[in-house]
Coordinates of C-alpha atoms in Angstrom, one line a residue:
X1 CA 70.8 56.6 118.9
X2 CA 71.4 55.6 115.5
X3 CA 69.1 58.7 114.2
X4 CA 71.3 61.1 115.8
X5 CA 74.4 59.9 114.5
X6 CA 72.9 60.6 111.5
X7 CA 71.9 64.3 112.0
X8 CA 74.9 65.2 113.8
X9 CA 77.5 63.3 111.9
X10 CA 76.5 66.0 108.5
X11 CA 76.7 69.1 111.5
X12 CA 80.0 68.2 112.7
X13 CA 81.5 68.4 109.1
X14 CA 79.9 71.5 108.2
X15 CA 81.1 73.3 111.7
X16 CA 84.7 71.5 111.1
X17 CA 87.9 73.5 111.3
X18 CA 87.9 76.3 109.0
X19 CA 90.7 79.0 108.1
X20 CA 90.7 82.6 107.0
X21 CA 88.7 85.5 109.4
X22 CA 85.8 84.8 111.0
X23 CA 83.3 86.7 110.1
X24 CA 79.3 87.6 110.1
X25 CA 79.0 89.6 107.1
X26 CA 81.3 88.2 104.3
X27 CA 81.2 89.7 100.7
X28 CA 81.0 87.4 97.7
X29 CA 82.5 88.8 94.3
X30 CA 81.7 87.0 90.7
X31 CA 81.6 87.7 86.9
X32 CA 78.8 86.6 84.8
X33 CA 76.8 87.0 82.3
X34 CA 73.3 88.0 82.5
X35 CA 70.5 84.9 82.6
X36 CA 67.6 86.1 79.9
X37 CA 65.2 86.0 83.1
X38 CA 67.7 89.0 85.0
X39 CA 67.3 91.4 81.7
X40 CA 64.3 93.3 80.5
X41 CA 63.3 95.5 77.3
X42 CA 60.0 97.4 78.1
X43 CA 59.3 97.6 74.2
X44 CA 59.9 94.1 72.6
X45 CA 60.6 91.7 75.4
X46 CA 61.7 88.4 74.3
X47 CA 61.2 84.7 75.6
X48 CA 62.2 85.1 79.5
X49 CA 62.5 88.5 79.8
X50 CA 60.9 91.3 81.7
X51 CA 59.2 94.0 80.4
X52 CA 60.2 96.2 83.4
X53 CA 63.1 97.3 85.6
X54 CA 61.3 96.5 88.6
X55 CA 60.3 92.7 87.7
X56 CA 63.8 91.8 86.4
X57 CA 65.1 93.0 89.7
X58 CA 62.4 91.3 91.9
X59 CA 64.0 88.0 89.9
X60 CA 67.4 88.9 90.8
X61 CA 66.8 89.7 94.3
X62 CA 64.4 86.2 94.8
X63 CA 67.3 83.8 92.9
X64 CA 69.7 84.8 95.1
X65 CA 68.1 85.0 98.0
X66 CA 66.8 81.4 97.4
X67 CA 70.2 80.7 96.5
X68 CA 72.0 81.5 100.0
X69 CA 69.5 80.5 102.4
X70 CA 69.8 77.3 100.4
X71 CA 73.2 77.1 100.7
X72 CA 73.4 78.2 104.5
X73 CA 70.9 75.5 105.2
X74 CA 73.0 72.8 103.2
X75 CA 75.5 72.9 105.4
X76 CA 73.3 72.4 109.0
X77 CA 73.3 76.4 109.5
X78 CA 70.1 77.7 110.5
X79 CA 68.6 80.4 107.9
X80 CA 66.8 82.5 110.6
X81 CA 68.3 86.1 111.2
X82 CA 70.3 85.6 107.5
X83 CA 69.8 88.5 105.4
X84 CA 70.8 88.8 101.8
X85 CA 72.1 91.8 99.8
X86 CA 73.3 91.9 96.0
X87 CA 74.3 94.5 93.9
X88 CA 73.2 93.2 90.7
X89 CA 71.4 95.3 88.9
X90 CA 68.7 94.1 85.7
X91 CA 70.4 95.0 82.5
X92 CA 68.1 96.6 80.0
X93 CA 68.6 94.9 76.4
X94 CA 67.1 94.0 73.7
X95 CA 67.7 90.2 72.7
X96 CA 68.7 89.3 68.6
X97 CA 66.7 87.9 66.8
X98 CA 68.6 86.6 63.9
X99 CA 72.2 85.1 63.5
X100 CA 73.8 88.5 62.6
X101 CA 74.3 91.8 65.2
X102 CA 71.4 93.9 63.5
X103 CA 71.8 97.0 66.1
X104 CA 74.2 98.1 68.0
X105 CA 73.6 97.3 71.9
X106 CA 71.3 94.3 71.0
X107 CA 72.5 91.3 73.3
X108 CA 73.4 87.7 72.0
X109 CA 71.8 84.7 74.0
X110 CA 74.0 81.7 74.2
X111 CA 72.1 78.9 76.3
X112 CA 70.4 80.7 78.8
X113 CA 72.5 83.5 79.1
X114 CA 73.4 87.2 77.2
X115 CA 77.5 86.5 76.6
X116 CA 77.9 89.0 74.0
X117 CA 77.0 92.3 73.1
X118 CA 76.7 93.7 69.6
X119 CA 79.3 96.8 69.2
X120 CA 78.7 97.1 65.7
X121 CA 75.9 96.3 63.2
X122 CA 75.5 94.5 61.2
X123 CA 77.9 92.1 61.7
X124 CA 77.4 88.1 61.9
X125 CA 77.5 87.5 66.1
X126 CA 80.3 85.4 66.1
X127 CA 82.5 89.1 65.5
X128 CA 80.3 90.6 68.9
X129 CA 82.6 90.3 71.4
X130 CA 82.0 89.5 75.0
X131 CA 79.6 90.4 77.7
X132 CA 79.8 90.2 81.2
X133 CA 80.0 92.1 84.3
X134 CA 80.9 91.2 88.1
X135 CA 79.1 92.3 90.8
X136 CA 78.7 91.3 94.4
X137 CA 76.2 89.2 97.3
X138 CA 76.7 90.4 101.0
X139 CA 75.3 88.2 103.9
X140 CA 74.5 88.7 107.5
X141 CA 74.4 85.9 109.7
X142 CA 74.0 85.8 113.1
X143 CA 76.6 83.2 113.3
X144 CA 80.2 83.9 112.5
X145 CA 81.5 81.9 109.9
X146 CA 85.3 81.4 109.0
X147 CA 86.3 82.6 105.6
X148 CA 86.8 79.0 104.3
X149 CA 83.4 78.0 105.3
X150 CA 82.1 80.8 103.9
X151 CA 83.5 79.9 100.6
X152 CA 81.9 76.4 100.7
X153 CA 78.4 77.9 100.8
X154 CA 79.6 80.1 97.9
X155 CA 79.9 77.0 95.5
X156 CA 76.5 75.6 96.7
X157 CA 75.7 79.5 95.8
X158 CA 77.1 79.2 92.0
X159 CA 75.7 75.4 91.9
X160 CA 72.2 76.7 92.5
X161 CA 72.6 80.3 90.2
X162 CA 73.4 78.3 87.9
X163 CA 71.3 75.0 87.5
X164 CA 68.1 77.5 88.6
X165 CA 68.7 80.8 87.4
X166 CA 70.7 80.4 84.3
X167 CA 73.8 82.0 85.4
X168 CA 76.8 81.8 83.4
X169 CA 79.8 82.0 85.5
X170 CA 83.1 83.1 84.8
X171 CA 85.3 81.3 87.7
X172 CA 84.4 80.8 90.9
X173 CA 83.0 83.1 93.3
X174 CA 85.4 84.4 95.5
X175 CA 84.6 85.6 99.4
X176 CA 86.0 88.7 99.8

């Protein structure tokens, strides 16, 4: 008895009240900057980064993927029949090498992420200014979901983007 107060005691808060629309197919819209392992350069690819189109965006597509059927399951929904669809798209840059912009275009890795992009050269990188983008992640669930719920598996979303991926958010990520 006492193991299935434990299994359904987690359920019952994750399938609690929610509010907003209910919905199978919720949108979720974020800004970030670009993890090293989501960019490529097919001439001079640096630590982490692809040296094709195709292999940065098989990395996309597998961290997020991983990332929502994580977060589905975290909160006692069943993965099977969830399908995962992002817009991001691998950005082709070449990383700096040295503390000043040397070429226009070249990115700026700070941690694991590209947050700025050099507009003029050469320049020392603290004058680059920012770089990031926002995109979107669409799921389809069997199960309709409220909008607040929803937005709970969004933050496991960010949590694992960005202690796996390298993500660097700007804000939350809002379902839209």
């Amino acid at each position: 008895m006492l193991f299935y107060a434990l299994v359904l005691v987690p359920l019952a808060l994750a399938c609690g009240p929610g509010t907003g629309p209910i919905t199978t197919t919720p949108t979720m819209r974020f800004t970030f900057s670009y993890p090293v392992s989501w960019t490529y350069d097919p001439t001079t690819a640096g630590a982490g980064q692809s040296l094709s189109q195709q292999s940065a965006q098989n990395r996309i597509n597998s961290d997020i993927e991983y990332a929502v059927i994580k977060a589905v399951e975290s909160y006692g929904y069943s993965a099977s029949g969830v399908s995962v669809q992002n817009a991001v798209a691998p950005l082709s840059i070449t990383i700096n090498p040295t503390p000043n912009c040397e070429a226009i275009g070249n990115g700026v890795v700070e941690g694991t992420a590209v947050t700025k992009k050099c507009a003029v050269a050469p320049v020392p990188i603290a004058a680059a200014p920012a770089f990031n983008t926002t995109s979107t992640i669409t799921v389809t669930s069997p199960v309709a979901l409220y909008q607040s719920q929803w937005q709970n598996i969004a933050i496991n979303v960010y949590q694992s983007l960005t202690s796996n991926a390298g993500v660097l958010f700007y804000g939350i990520i809002e379902v839209v």
